[in-house]
Amino acid sequence: MTQRHVHCKPALPAMAALLLFMSQVACSETAKGHLPLTTVADAPLTGRTTRWDYASLDPVAHRLYLAHLGDSVVTVFDTQERKVIADVTNASHVHGVLFVPELRRVYASATGTDEVVAMDPASLKITARVPAGDYPDGMAYAPEVHKLYVSDEHGGTDTVIDVRTNTRVATIALGGEVGNTQYDPVSRHIFANVQTRKQLVEIDPATDKVIGRIDLPDAEGNHGLYIDPSTRLAFIACEDNNKLIVLDLATRRVLSTFDVAKDPDVLAFDRTLGWLYVAGESGEVSVFHVQGHSISPLGTAMLGPDAHVVAVDEATHRGYFPLKSVAGKPLLRITEPSKTAP
């Protein structure tokens, strides 16, 4: 059941019906056609007007790592200077990118060569290459076991890489097309979307075995995933029916389902503000306010062409959206909450 959480009044009898209808339309338009964001800057990016994919932020070094899939490079952007400082080449059809603070290392999934590449942020050089199944995509790091888990979308597995040796140590069969993979620091388990089975799968990194499957009956193409440890909530974006599913990991129950931006892809969360971002392939973005287990939509609207990727800096509350082409050039749209935002 879809819950909009738009605070319009319940139905009234007879003469009030028309006024009610008009107020409901106004409420709906406010929820769907507005974002509580202000554009701070449109910073130029390098390369061609080709597809961008995942982004990962190092807020301490003020660096944003961007997967420029169409150009097969990892673009390194300085968020203080608001400029590109490097393009790391030889990452064929790069999809996922993940900065791991504990390791001071960047990992990127290169689907063109079906491998994961490790990159040193200091030298901006690729230091290792690891085979990673068929169409490696999203990645998650489990620090206690020093392992990286990589969604193998087409192969239906998660590839496990020991980051101490940068070698593949396991391949976990998940039984269907795999969406994003995330780490839950509370259970210390890995969770992965299995799109074709409408499931969220739980993996124990100690054994690299599947220990649970959570059915998601309303899911159609459950691809995007974000886990918030403080609320024990998993946010699941379904690209085939434009839904956001909110799952309580403590009870394994779906709490609510929302309409979101068309073709949702990447999720990001500003834990300080409690703002969840859902970026869509359509260029639309949805923003929600999360307070405990109460989730309210703040708006859905067009942010920019192909704005399906987002990263958020919790210190500055700025959002970063790489856009494929604006006036014939790639750019990074930088936003912050508007002064009138709730």
Short mmCIF file of C-alpha atoms in Angstrom, two decimals:
data_model
loop_
_atom_site.label_atom_id
_atom_site.label_comp_id
_atom_site.label_asym_id
_atom_site.label_seq_id
_atom_site.Cartn_x
_atom_site.Cartn_y
_atom_site.Cartn_z
CA MET A 1 0.00 0.00 0.00
CA THR A 2 1.43 3.35 -1.03
CA GLN A 3 1.61 5.97 1.70
CA ARG A 4 2.05 9.55 0.57
CA HIS A 5 2.05 11.26 3.99
CA VAL A 6 0.72 14.47 2.41
CA HIS A 7 -1.16 16.25 5.14
CA CYS A 8 -4.49 17.00 3.48
CA LYS A 9 -7.74 16.84 5.47
CA PRO A 10 -10.10 13.83 5.25
CA ALA A 11 -13.23 13.88 3.13
CA LEU A 12 -16.06 16.28 4.04
CA PRO A 13 -19.71 15.94 3.06
CA ALA A 14 -21.74 17.75 0.39
CA MET A 15 -20.95 21.48 -0.02
CA ALA A 16 -17.34 21.15 1.14
CA ALA A 17 -16.47 18.52 -1.48
CA LEU A 18 -15.28 20.95 -4.16
CA LEU A 19 -13.09 22.89 -1.74
CA LEU A 20 -11.64 19.60 -0.51
CA PHE A 21 -10.84 18.48 -4.04
CA MET A 22 -9.06 21.75 -4.78
CA SER A 23 -7.01 21.54 -1.59
CA GLN A 24 -6.04 17.95 -2.32
CA VAL A 25 -4.83 18.94 -5.79
CA ALA A 26 -2.81 21.79 -4.28
CA CYS A 27 -1.25 19.43 -1.72
CA SER A 28 -0.43 16.87 -4.42
CA GLU A 29 1.17 19.45 -6.68
CA THR A 30 3.27 20.77 -3.80
CA ALA A 31 4.53 17.27 -3.02
CA LYS A 32 5.28 16.34 -6.63
CA GLY A 33 6.41 19.56 -8.27
CA HIS A 34 8.84 21.15 -5.84
CA LEU A 35 12.22 20.38 -4.31
CA PRO A 36 13.42 22.11 -1.11
CA LEU A 37 16.81 22.69 -2.77
CA THR A 38 18.75 25.65 -4.10
CA THR A 39 21.43 25.30 -6.78
CA VAL A 40 24.71 26.61 -5.39
CA ALA A 41 26.77 26.12 -8.55
CA ASP A 42 27.02 24.28 -11.85
CA ALA A 43 30.66 23.21 -11.99
CA PRO A 44 32.15 22.02 -15.30
CA LEU A 45 33.21 18.40 -15.61
CA THR A 46 35.74 16.95 -18.02
CA GLY A 47 35.26 14.52 -20.87
CA ARG A 48 32.44 13.86 -23.27
CA THR A 49 28.69 14.07 -22.80
CA THR A 50 28.42 10.38 -21.90
CA ARG A 51 26.84 8.52 -19.00
CA TRP A 52 27.91 9.02 -15.39
CA ASP A 53 27.26 6.44 -12.70
CA TYR A 54 27.97 6.10 -8.97
CA ALA A 55 29.70 8.74 -6.83
CA SER A 56 31.57 8.47 -3.52
CA LEU A 57 32.65 11.29 -1.23
CA ASP A 58 35.74 11.75 0.93
CA PRO A 59 34.57 14.69 3.07
CA VAL A 60 37.84 14.99 5.00
CA ALA A 61 39.96 15.47 1.88
CA HIS A 62 37.11 17.35 0.12
CA ARG A 63 37.18 14.95 -2.79
CA LEU A 64 34.33 13.51 -4.78
CA TYR A 65 35.00 10.40 -6.86
CA LEU A 66 32.74 10.07 -9.91
CA ALA A 67 32.36 7.09 -12.22
CA HIS A 68 32.32 8.50 -15.77
CA LEU A 69 31.02 5.30 -17.30
CA GLY A 70 30.88 6.49 -20.90
CA ASP A 71 34.47 7.72 -20.82
CA SER A 72 35.85 4.78 -18.76
CA VAL A 73 37.49 7.08 -16.20
CA VAL A 74 37.16 7.87 -12.51
CA THR A 75 36.88 11.65 -12.25
CA VAL A 76 38.25 13.24 -9.07
CA PHE A 77 36.54 16.51 -8.11
CA ASP A 78 37.71 18.98 -5.44
CA THR A 79 34.56 20.07 -3.57
CA GLN A 80 36.27 23.12 -2.01
CA GLU A 81 37.77 24.48 -5.22
CA ARG A 82 34.83 23.16 -7.24
CA LYS A 83 36.98 21.80 -10.03
CA VAL A 84 38.20 18.52 -11.50
CA ILE A 85 41.70 17.68 -10.34
CA ALA A 86 42.21 14.36 -12.15
CA ASP A 87 40.76 11.76 -14.49
CA VAL A 88 42.01 8.27 -13.70
CA THR A 89 41.88 6.25 -16.89
CA ASN A 90 41.83 2.51 -17.70
CA ALA A 91 38.69 1.66 -15.75
CA SER A 92 36.64 0.23 -18.60
CA HIS A 93 32.93 1.16 -18.45
CA VAL A 94 33.29 2.09 -14.77
CA HIS A 95 30.00 1.72 -12.86
CA GLY A 96 30.49 1.61 -9.11
CA VAL A 97 32.96 3.69 -7.14
CA LEU A 98 33.57 3.50 -3.39
CA PHE A 99 35.99 5.43 -1.18
CA VAL A 100 36.88 3.37 1.91
CA PRO A 101 38.10 5.71 4.70
CA GLU A 102 39.60 2.93 6.83
CA LEU A 103 41.85 1.89 3.95
CA ARG A 104 42.41 5.30 2.38
CA ARG A 105 41.64 3.57 -0.88
CA VAL A 106 39.16 3.88 -3.75
CA TYR A 107 37.58 0.89 -5.47
CA ALA A 108 35.82 1.03 -8.83
CA SER A 109 33.90 -1.66 -10.71
CA ALA A 110 34.90 -1.86 -14.38
CA THR A 111 32.20 -3.75 -16.26
CA GLY A 112 34.05 -3.52 -19.56
CA THR A 113 36.68 -5.92 -18.25
CA ASP A 114 34.57 -7.55 -15.47
CA GLU A 115 36.96 -6.55 -12.73
CA VAL A 116 37.35 -4.27 -9.73
CA VAL A 117 40.22 -1.81 -9.73
CA ALA A 118 41.87 -0.42 -6.60
CA MET A 119 43.13 3.16 -6.66
CA ASP A 120 45.49 5.07 -4.37
CA PRO A 121 44.05 8.55 -3.63
CA ALA A 122 47.51 9.98 -2.94
CA SER A 123 49.08 9.06 -6.27
CA LEU A 124 45.78 8.73 -8.19
CA LYS A 125 47.15 5.54 -9.71
CA ILE A 126 45.49 2.15 -10.11
CA THR A 127 47.31 -0.29 -7.81
CA ALA A 128 45.44 -3.57 -8.33
CA ARG A 129 42.92 -5.33 -10.56
CA VAL A 130 40.68 -8.16 -9.33
CA PRO A 131 38.33 -10.37 -11.42
CA ALA A 132 34.72 -9.72 -10.35
CA GLY A 133 32.20 -11.89 -12.15
CA ASP A 134 29.87 -10.76 -14.94
CA TYR A 135 28.93 -7.06 -14.92
CA PRO A 136 30.20 -5.89 -11.49
CA ASP A 137 28.27 -2.88 -10.20
CA GLY A 138 27.61 -1.68 -6.62
CA MET A 139 30.06 -2.28 -3.77
CA ALA A 140 30.06 -2.43 0.03
CA TYR A 141 32.87 -2.84 2.58
CA ALA A 142 32.69 -4.99 5.73
CA PRO A 143 35.53 -3.67 7.93
CA GLU A 144 35.61 -6.43 10.56
CA VAL A 145 36.52 -9.06 7.99
CA HIS A 146 38.44 -6.77 5.60
CA LYS A 147 36.24 -7.75 2.67
CA LEU A 148 34.68 -5.91 -0.25
CA TYR A 149 31.36 -7.21 -1.61
CA VAL A 150 30.58 -6.50 -5.26
CA SER A 151 27.18 -6.88 -6.94
CA ASP A 152 27.57 -9.12 -9.96
CA GLU A 153 24.41 -7.96 -11.72
CA HIS A 154 24.24 -10.32 -14.69
CA GLY A 155 25.90 -13.30 -13.02
CA GLY A 156 23.51 -13.36 -10.06
CA THR A 157 26.23 -13.33 -7.40
CA ASP A 158 28.17 -11.18 -4.99
CA THR A 159 31.92 -11.32 -5.50
CA VAL A 160 33.97 -11.18 -2.28
CA ILE A 161 37.42 -9.53 -2.33
CA ASP A 162 39.96 -9.62 0.50
CA VAL A 163 41.25 -6.04 0.57
CA ARG A 164 44.45 -7.04 2.39
CA THR A 165 45.64 -8.95 -0.67
CA ASN A 166 43.22 -7.61 -3.29
CA THR A 167 42.24 -11.11 -4.31
CA ARG A 168 38.86 -12.74 -4.88
CA VAL A 169 38.11 -15.15 -2.02
CA ALA A 170 34.49 -16.15 -2.62
CA THR A 171 31.58 -15.99 -5.03
CA ILE A 172 28.14 -16.07 -3.39
CA ALA A 173 25.22 -17.27 -5.52
CA LEU A 174 22.13 -15.13 -4.89
CA GLY A 175 19.75 -16.75 -7.36
CA GLY A 176 18.84 -13.80 -9.56
CA GLU A 177 19.84 -10.46 -11.04
CA VAL A 178 21.61 -8.48 -8.32
CA GLY A 179 21.02 -4.79 -7.60
CA ASN A 180 22.98 -2.74 -5.11
CA THR A 181 24.83 -4.21 -2.12
CA GLN A 182 25.17 -2.47 1.28
CA TYR A 183 26.80 -3.11 4.67
CA ASP A 184 24.83 -2.87 7.92
CA PRO A 185 27.20 -1.92 10.78
CA VAL A 186 24.67 -2.97 13.45
CA SER A 187 24.28 -6.62 12.41
CA ARG A 188 27.67 -6.54 10.67
CA HIS A 189 26.00 -8.27 7.75
CA ILE A 190 25.83 -7.54 4.04
CA PHE A 191 22.48 -6.99 2.31
CA ALA A 192 21.90 -7.20 -1.43
CA ASN A 193 18.91 -6.62 -3.67
CA VAL A 194 17.93 -9.58 -5.85
CA GLN A 195 15.76 -7.84 -8.42
CA THR A 196 14.28 -10.80 -10.24
CA ARG A 197 13.21 -12.50 -6.98
CA LYS A 198 11.80 -9.37 -5.28
CA GLN A 199 14.03 -10.04 -2.30
CA LEU A 200 16.59 -8.44 -0.04
CA VAL A 201 19.21 -11.09 0.73
CA GLU A 202 21.26 -11.19 3.95
CA ILE A 203 24.86 -12.45 3.92
CA ASP A 204 27.05 -13.31 6.92
CA PRO A 205 30.59 -12.06 6.10
CA ALA A 206 32.06 -14.50 8.61
CA THR A 207 31.03 -17.43 6.44
CA ASP A 208 30.11 -15.72 3.15
CA LYS A 209 26.83 -17.61 3.18
CA VAL A 210 23.28 -16.42 2.56
CA ILE A 211 21.52 -16.58 5.93
CA GLY A 212 18.21 -14.93 5.11
CA ARG A 213 15.86 -13.74 2.39
CA ILE A 214 13.32 -10.97 2.93
CA ASP A 215 10.44 -10.95 0.47
CA LEU A 216 9.41 -7.58 -0.99
CA PRO A 217 6.00 -8.24 -2.59
CA ASP A 218 5.54 -4.67 -3.91
CA ALA A 219 9.00 -4.51 -5.49
CA GLU A 220 9.53 -4.32 -9.24
CA GLY A 221 13.22 -4.04 -10.06
CA ASN A 222 14.48 -3.39 -6.53
CA HIS A 223 17.88 -1.99 -7.44
CA GLY A 224 18.88 1.00 -5.28
CA LEU A 225 19.66 0.40 -1.59
CA TYR A 226 20.67 2.47 1.41
CA ILE A 227 20.87 1.25 5.03
CA ASP A 228 20.67 3.69 7.95
CA PRO A 229 22.08 2.04 11.10
CA SER A 230 20.63 4.58 13.54
CA THR A 231 17.02 3.81 12.59
CA ARG A 232 17.62 0.20 11.44
CA LEU A 233 15.86 1.06 8.20
CA ALA A 234 16.66 -0.14 4.70
CA PHE A 235 15.53 2.14 1.87
CA ILE A 236 14.96 0.24 -1.38
CA ALA A 237 14.41 1.98 -4.73
CA CYS A 238 12.42 0.02 -7.32
CA GLU A 239 13.25 1.13 -10.85
CA ASP A 240 10.46 -0.73 -12.65
CA ASN A 241 7.49 0.67 -10.71
CA ASN A 242 8.95 3.94 -9.33
CA LYS A 243 8.57 3.02 -5.67
CA LEU A 244 10.58 3.49 -2.49
CA ILE A 245 10.16 0.64 -0.01
CA VAL A 246 11.02 1.30 3.65
CA LEU A 247 12.01 -1.89 5.45
CA ASP A 248 12.54 -2.32 9.21
CA LEU A 249 15.61 -4.54 9.50
CA ALA A 250 14.88 -5.32 13.15
CA THR A 251 11.49 -6.89 12.39
CA ARG A 252 12.08 -7.71 8.70
CA ARG A 253 8.79 -5.97 7.87
CA VAL A 254 7.95 -3.36 5.26
CA LEU A 255 6.82 -0.19 7.02
CA SER A 256 5.73 1.92 4.06
CA THR A 257 5.93 2.39 0.31
CA PHE A 258 6.14 5.73 -1.51
CA ASP A 259 5.93 6.98 -5.08
CA VAL A 260 9.26 8.49 -6.13
CA ALA A 261 11.11 10.01 -9.06
CA LYS A 262 10.67 8.07 -12.30
CA ASP A 263 13.24 5.30 -12.82
CA PRO A 264 14.89 5.65 -9.38
CA ASP A 265 18.52 4.63 -9.15
CA VAL A 266 20.99 5.99 -6.57
CA LEU A 267 20.11 6.88 -2.95
CA ALA A 268 22.00 9.14 -0.55
CA PHE A 269 21.28 10.13 3.05
CA ASP A 270 22.17 13.26 5.02
CA ARG A 271 22.02 11.77 8.52
CA THR A 272 22.45 15.15 10.22
CA LEU A 273 19.34 16.61 8.60
CA GLY A 274 17.55 13.30 8.21
CA TRP A 275 17.12 13.90 4.47
CA LEU A 276 16.98 10.98 2.08
CA TYR A 277 17.63 11.63 -1.63
CA VAL A 278 16.34 9.34 -4.39
CA ALA A 279 17.77 10.21 -7.82
CA GLY A 280 16.03 9.02 -10.98
CA GLU A 281 17.14 8.22 -14.51
CA SER A 282 14.36 10.58 -15.64
CA GLY A 283 16.22 13.55 -14.16
CA GLU A 284 13.71 13.78 -11.34
CA VAL A 285 14.81 13.67 -7.71
CA SER A 286 12.74 12.89 -4.62
CA VAL A 287 13.62 14.14 -1.13
CA PHE A 288 12.24 12.70 2.12
CA HIS A 289 12.55 13.67 5.76
CA VAL A 290 13.35 10.73 8.03
CA GLN A 291 12.77 11.09 11.77
CA GLY A 292 12.94 7.76 13.50
CA HIS A 293 10.45 5.55 11.69
CA SER A 294 8.43 8.52 10.48
CA ILE A 295 9.11 9.29 6.81
CA SER A 296 7.58 12.29 5.03
CA PRO A 297 8.06 13.36 1.39
CA LEU A 298 9.49 16.87 0.97
CA GLY A 299 9.05 16.89 -2.78
CA THR A 300 9.72 15.37 -6.18
CA ALA A 301 10.73 17.44 -9.20
CA MET A 302 13.06 17.68 -12.19
CA LEU A 303 16.60 18.52 -11.07
CA GLY A 304 18.51 18.11 -14.33
CA PRO A 305 18.92 15.78 -17.31
CA ASP A 306 20.01 12.25 -16.29
CA ALA A 307 20.29 13.24 -12.61
CA HIS A 308 20.26 9.60 -11.48
CA VAL A 309 23.39 9.87 -9.29
CA VAL A 310 23.73 11.75 -6.01
CA ALA A 311 26.25 12.11 -3.18
CA VAL A 312 25.65 14.24 -0.08
CA ASP A 313 28.13 15.94 2.26
CA GLU A 314 26.67 15.76 5.78
CA ALA A 315 28.89 18.57 7.05
CA THR A 316 27.82 21.16 4.46
CA HIS A 317 24.47 19.53 3.52
CA ARG A 318 25.40 19.96 -0.13
CA GLY A 319 24.24 17.51 -2.75
CA TYR A 320 26.28 16.63 -5.83
CA PHE A 321 24.57 15.50 -9.04
CA PRO A 322 26.71 14.72 -12.13
CA LEU A 323 24.73 15.58 -15.28
CA LYS A 324 25.49 14.08 -18.65
CA SER A 325 24.80 17.13 -20.80
CA VAL A 326 23.65 20.68 -20.08
CA ALA A 327 23.97 23.04 -23.04
CA GLY A 328 26.14 20.37 -24.68
CA LYS A 329 28.59 19.95 -21.78
CA PRO A 330 28.84 17.68 -18.72
CA LEU A 331 28.55 19.41 -15.37
CA LEU A 332 28.19 18.81 -11.66
CA ARG A 333 25.10 20.43 -10.16
CA ILE A 334 25.73 21.37 -6.54
CA THR A 335 22.71 21.99 -4.31
CA GLU A 336 21.92 22.82 -0.70
CA PRO A 337 18.67 23.00 1.28
CA SER A 338 16.75 26.15 0.50
CA LYS A 339 16.19 28.69 3.27
CA THR A 340 12.47 27.92 3.22
CA ALA A 341 13.01 24.15 3.53
CA PRO A 342 11.20 22.50 6.45
#
